[in-house]
Structure formats: C-alpha cells, structure tokens
Tab-separated table of C-alpha atoms in Angstrom:
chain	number	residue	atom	x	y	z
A	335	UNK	CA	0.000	0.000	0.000
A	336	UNK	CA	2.928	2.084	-0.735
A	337	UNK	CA	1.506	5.614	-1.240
A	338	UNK	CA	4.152	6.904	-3.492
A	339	UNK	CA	6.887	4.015	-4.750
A	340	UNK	CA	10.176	4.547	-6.553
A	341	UNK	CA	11.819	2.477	-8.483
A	342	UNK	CA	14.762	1.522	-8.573
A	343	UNK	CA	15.680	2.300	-5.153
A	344	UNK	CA	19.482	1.899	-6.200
A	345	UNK	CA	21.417	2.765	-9.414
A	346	UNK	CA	24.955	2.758	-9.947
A	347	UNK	CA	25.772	2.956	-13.717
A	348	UNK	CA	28.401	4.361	-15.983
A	349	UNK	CA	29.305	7.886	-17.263
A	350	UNK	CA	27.583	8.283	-20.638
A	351	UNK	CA	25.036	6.063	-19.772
A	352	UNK	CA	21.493	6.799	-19.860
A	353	UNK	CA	19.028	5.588	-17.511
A	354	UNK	CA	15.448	5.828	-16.336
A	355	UNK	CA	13.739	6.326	-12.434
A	356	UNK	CA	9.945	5.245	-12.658
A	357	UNK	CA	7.518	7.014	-9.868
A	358	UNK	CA	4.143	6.119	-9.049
A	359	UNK	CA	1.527	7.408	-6.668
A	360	UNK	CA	-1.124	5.850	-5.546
A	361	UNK	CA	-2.654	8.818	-3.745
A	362	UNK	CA	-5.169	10.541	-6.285
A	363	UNK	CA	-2.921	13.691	-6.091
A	364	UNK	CA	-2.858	16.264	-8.902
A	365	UNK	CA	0.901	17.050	-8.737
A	366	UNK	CA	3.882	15.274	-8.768
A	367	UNK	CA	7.692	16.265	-8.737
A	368	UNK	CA	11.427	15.775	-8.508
A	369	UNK	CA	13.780	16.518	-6.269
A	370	UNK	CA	17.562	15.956	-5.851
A	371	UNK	CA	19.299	15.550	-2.647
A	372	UNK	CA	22.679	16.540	-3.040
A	373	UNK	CA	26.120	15.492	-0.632
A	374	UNK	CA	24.649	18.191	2.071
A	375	UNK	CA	21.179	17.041	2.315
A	376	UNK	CA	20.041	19.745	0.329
A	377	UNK	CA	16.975	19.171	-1.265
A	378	UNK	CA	16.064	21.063	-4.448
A	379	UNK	CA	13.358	20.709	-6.709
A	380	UNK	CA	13.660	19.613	-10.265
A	381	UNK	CA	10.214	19.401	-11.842
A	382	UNK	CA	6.914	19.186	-11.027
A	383	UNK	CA	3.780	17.784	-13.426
A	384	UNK	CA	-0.192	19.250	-12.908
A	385	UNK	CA	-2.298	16.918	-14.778
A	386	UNK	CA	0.381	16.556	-17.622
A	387	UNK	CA	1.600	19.976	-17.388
A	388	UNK	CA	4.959	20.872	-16.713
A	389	UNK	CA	4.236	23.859	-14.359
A	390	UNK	CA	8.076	24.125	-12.501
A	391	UNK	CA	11.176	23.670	-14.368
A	392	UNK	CA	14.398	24.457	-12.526
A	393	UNK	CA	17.516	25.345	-14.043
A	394	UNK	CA	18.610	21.557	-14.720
A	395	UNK	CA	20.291	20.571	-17.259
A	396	UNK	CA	18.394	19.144	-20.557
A	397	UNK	CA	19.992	15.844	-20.278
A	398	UNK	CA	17.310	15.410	-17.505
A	399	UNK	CA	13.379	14.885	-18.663
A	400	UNK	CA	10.619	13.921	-17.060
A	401	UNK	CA	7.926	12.103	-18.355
A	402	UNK	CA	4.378	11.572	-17.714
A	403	UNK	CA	2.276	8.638	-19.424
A	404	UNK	CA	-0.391	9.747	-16.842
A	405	UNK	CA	-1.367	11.630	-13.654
A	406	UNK	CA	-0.229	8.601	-11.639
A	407	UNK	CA	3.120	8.564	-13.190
A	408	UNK	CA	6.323	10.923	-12.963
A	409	UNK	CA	9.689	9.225	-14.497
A	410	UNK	CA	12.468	10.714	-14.715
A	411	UNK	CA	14.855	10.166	-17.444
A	412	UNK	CA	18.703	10.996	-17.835
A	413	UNK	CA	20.757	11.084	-20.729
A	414	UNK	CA	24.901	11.285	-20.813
A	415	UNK	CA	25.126	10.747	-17.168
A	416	UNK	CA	28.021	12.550	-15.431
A	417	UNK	CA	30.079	12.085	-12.102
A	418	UNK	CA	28.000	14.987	-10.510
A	419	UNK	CA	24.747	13.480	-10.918
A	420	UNK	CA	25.082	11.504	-8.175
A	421	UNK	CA	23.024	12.011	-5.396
A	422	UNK	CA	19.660	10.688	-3.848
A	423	UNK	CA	16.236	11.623	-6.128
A	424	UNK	CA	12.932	12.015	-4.398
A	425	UNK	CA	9.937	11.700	-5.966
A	426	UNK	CA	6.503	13.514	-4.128
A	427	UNK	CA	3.049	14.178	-4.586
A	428	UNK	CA	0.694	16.595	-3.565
A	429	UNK	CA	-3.278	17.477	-3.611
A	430	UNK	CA	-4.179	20.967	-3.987
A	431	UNK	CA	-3.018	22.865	-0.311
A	432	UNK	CA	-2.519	19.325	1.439
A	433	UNK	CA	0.805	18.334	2.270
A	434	UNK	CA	3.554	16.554	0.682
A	435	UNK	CA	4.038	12.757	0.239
A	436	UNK	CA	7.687	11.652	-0.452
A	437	UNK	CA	9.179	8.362	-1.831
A	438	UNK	CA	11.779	6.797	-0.174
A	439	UNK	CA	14.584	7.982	-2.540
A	440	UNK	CA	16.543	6.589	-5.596
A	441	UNK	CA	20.534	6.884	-4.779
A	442	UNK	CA	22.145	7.362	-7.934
A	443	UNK	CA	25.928	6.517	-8.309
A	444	UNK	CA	27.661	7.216	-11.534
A	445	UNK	CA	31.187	5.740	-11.662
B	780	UNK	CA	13.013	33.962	-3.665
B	781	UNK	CA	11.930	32.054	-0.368
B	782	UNK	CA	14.887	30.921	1.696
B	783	UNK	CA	14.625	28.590	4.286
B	784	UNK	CA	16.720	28.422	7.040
B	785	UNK	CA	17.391	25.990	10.145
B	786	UNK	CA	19.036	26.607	13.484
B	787	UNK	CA	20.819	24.591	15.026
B	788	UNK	CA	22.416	22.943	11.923
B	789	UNK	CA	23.091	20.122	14.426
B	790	UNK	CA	22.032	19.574	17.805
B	791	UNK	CA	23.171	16.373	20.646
B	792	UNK	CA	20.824	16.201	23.722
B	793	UNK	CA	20.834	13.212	26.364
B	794	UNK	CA	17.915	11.320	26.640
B	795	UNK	CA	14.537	12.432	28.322
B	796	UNK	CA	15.071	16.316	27.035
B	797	UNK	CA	12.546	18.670	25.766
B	798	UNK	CA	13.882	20.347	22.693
B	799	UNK	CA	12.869	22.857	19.945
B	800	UNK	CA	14.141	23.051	16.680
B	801	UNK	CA	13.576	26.333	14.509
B	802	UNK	CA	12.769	27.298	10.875
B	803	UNK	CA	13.114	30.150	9.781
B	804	UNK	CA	11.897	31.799	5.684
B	805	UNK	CA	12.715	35.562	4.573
B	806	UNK	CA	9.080	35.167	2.518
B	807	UNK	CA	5.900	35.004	4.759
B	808	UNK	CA	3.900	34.576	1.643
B	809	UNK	CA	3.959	30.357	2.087
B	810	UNK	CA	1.020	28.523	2.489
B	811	UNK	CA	1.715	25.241	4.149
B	812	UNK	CA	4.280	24.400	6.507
B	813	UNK	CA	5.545	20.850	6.919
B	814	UNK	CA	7.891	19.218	9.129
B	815	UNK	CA	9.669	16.105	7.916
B	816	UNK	CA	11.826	13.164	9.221
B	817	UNK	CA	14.904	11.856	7.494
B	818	UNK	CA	16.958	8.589	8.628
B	819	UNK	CA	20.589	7.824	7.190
B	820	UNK	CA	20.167	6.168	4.329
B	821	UNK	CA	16.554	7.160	4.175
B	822	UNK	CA	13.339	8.447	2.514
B	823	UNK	CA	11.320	11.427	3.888
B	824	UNK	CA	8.886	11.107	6.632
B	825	UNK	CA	5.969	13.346	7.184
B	826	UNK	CA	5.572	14.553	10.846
B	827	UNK	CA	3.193	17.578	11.144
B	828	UNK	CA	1.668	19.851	8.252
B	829	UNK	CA	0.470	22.847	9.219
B	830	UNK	CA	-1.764	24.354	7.144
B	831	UNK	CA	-2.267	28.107	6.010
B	832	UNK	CA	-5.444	28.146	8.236
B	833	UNK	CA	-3.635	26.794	11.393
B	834	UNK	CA	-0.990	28.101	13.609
B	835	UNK	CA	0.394	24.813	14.934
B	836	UNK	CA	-0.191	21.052	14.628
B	837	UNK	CA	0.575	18.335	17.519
B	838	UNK	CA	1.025	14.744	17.113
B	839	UNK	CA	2.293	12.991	20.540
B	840	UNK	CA	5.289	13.909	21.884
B	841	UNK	CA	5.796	16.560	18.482
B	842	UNK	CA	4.272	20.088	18.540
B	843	UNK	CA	5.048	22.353	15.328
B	844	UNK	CA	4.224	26.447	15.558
B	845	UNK	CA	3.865	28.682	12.600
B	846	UNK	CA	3.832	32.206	13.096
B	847	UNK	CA	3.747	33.330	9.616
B	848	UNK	CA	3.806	37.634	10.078
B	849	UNK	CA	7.896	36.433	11.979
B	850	UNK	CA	8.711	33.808	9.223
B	851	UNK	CA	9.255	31.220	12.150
B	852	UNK	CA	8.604	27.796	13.127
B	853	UNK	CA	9.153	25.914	15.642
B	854	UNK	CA	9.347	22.057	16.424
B	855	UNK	CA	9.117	20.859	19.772
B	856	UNK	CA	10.030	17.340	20.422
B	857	UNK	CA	9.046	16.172	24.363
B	858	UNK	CA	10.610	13.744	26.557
B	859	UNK	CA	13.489	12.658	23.536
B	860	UNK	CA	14.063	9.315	22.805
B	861	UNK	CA	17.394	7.466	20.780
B	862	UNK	CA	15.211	6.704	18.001
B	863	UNK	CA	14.485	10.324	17.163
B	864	UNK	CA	17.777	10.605	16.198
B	865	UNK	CA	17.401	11.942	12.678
B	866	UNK	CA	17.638	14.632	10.564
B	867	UNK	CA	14.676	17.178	10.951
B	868	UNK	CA	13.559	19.079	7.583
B	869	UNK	CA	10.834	22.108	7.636
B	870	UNK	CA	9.313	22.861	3.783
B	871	UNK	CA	6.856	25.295	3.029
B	872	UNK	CA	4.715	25.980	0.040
B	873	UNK	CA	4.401	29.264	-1.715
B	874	UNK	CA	4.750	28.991	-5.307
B	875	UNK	CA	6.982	26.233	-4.885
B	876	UNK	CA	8.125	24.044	-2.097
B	877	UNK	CA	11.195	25.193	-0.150
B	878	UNK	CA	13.107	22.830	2.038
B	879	UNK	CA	15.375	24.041	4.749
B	880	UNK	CA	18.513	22.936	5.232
B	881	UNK	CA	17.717	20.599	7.867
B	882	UNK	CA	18.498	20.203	11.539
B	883	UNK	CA	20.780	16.977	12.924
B	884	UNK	CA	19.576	15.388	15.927
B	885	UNK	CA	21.393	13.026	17.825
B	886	UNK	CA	19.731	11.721	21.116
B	887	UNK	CA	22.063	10.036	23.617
B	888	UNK	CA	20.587	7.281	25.627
C-alpha cells in the first residue's frame, strides 16, 4: 500500500550512460515532482507535473526529462550521465493545499 | 526567492530532554508548513503539516508552531528518545516548495 513508490531504489551505472527512475503514486494527487538531494542534504526541486503539465522547471540541465504517461506517473529520465549526478532523487506528490508525500529515494551513483 | 533556514544545523541532547528546533523563511507569503523526518540512508517522513489556516499542529510527543507575520517555526520534540535521532527538515509551500537545510539530531541514551 505504498503511497508513493520509486523504483529503482538503487542505481549505480556508468558515465555516458542513460538511464530511467519510474515514480508512481497511488494517492489521487494532482501534482507530482522531482527533487535531488545533493552530498549536504540539500533538497532542491527539479520538476513538477499538474495533470500533464509541466508547471516548474528548474535550471537543470536538458539531459534530464521527465515524463508523464499519466497523472499517476512521474519518471524521470537521464541522458549522458556525469560524475556529478550523483546524489539521492525524491519523488513527491501533492493534492491541492494538502501536504507533501515523499518516496523513499533513488541513490544514484555514476562511476 | 523564499529561503529557508534551520538553526541549530546540528544539535546532541541526552535522553529524556525537551527540545525545539527552529525554521526560519525571509518570505511570509507560504502557504503550508511541513515538518519532515529523514533517517541515514533514508526516505522522507511526514511529521506535522500545518496548514495556512492553522498556527500549529501536535502529534504525541511533536508540537510544530507557525507564526507566519515572523517567518518562524518551531518544532518541539518532548521527553526525547534514541530513536528520534534523525535529521529534521521544515518545507513550506508558496509557489513552490522550499526545504530548509535541515536540523541533525542526535539523542544520547
């Protein structure tokens, strides 16, 4: 009954590679986003999806895309990967002025 | 653009102590405030949300103020235990949703 579920929760891959992080809520929610944790525990917010729309787009690079075959879905795909792209991705829903609801985190480790 | 900021950065108590953690943002236009949980190694865990209408939320030993015309809030954490021993975020949602920049708790037993 895992509210909002990440996948993979682990990812250690190549420079150059490119790889995919699926996110799915179960919650109804209208929004859904990205966020990267970086080496301080910073959290920062990457995109965020209302009902298909992108409505937030950070300054990130354009190697990173997210995609959204429907409201229950965020992925989040990278292309080229680089050394400093590693770091811990959330994933997080929302409904309208209720709170947050966070996955438990996909560490990425390029090598 | 909101900033969100957390004092202490990191804070060590012995067991048993009442504490309060702050969180402070330069913007008082934010809507929600939420308090979150984060073990080592770990996703986010939702403690409190206060919501634009409230002023502060309690859920058993955890108490969380907003006062938004300061830009504070406050987390109060009664009678500590070890396993709070985490890292403490505050977010809050204007626009977007700011995190702070967390606050390090380590309870000694």
């Amino acid at each position: 009954d895992t509210a909002v579920s990440q996948t993979p929760k682990y990812l250690v891959t190549q420079m150059g590679n490119d790889k995919s992080i699926k996110c799915e809520q179960n919650l109804g929610h209208d929004t859904m986003y990205w966020y990267k944790q970086d080496s301080k525990k910073f959290l920062k917010i990457m995109f965020s999806y209302n009902n298909k729309e992108l409505i937030i787009n950070e300054t990130v690079p354009n190697r990173f895309s997210p995609k959204s075959p429907d409201k229950a879905h965020l992925n989040l795909h990278i292309n080229s990967l680089e050394l400093g792209d590693s770091a811990v991705y959330f994933c997080a829903s929302s409904q309208d002025q209720y709170g947050y609801t966070f996955g438990s985190g996909t560490r990425l480790t390029v090598v | 653009k909101q900033e969100v900021t957390q004092i202490p950065a990191a804070l060590s108590v012995p067991e048993g102590e009442n504490l309060v953690l702050n969180c402070s943002f330069t913007d008082s236009a934010i809507y929600n405030l939420q308090w979150f949980r984060q073990d080592p190694g770990k996703g986010l865990t939702s403690l409190l949300l206060i919501q634009s209408s409230q002023r502060e939320q309690t859920s058993g030993r955890l108490n969380a103020s907003l006062d938004k015309s300061s830009g504070r809030s406050t987390l109060y954490i009664a009678a500590s235990q070890p396993g709070d021993s985490a890292t403490y975020l505050c977010a809050g949602t204007g626009n977007q949703f700011y995190f702070g920049t967390g606050t390090s708790l380590t309870v000694i037993p």
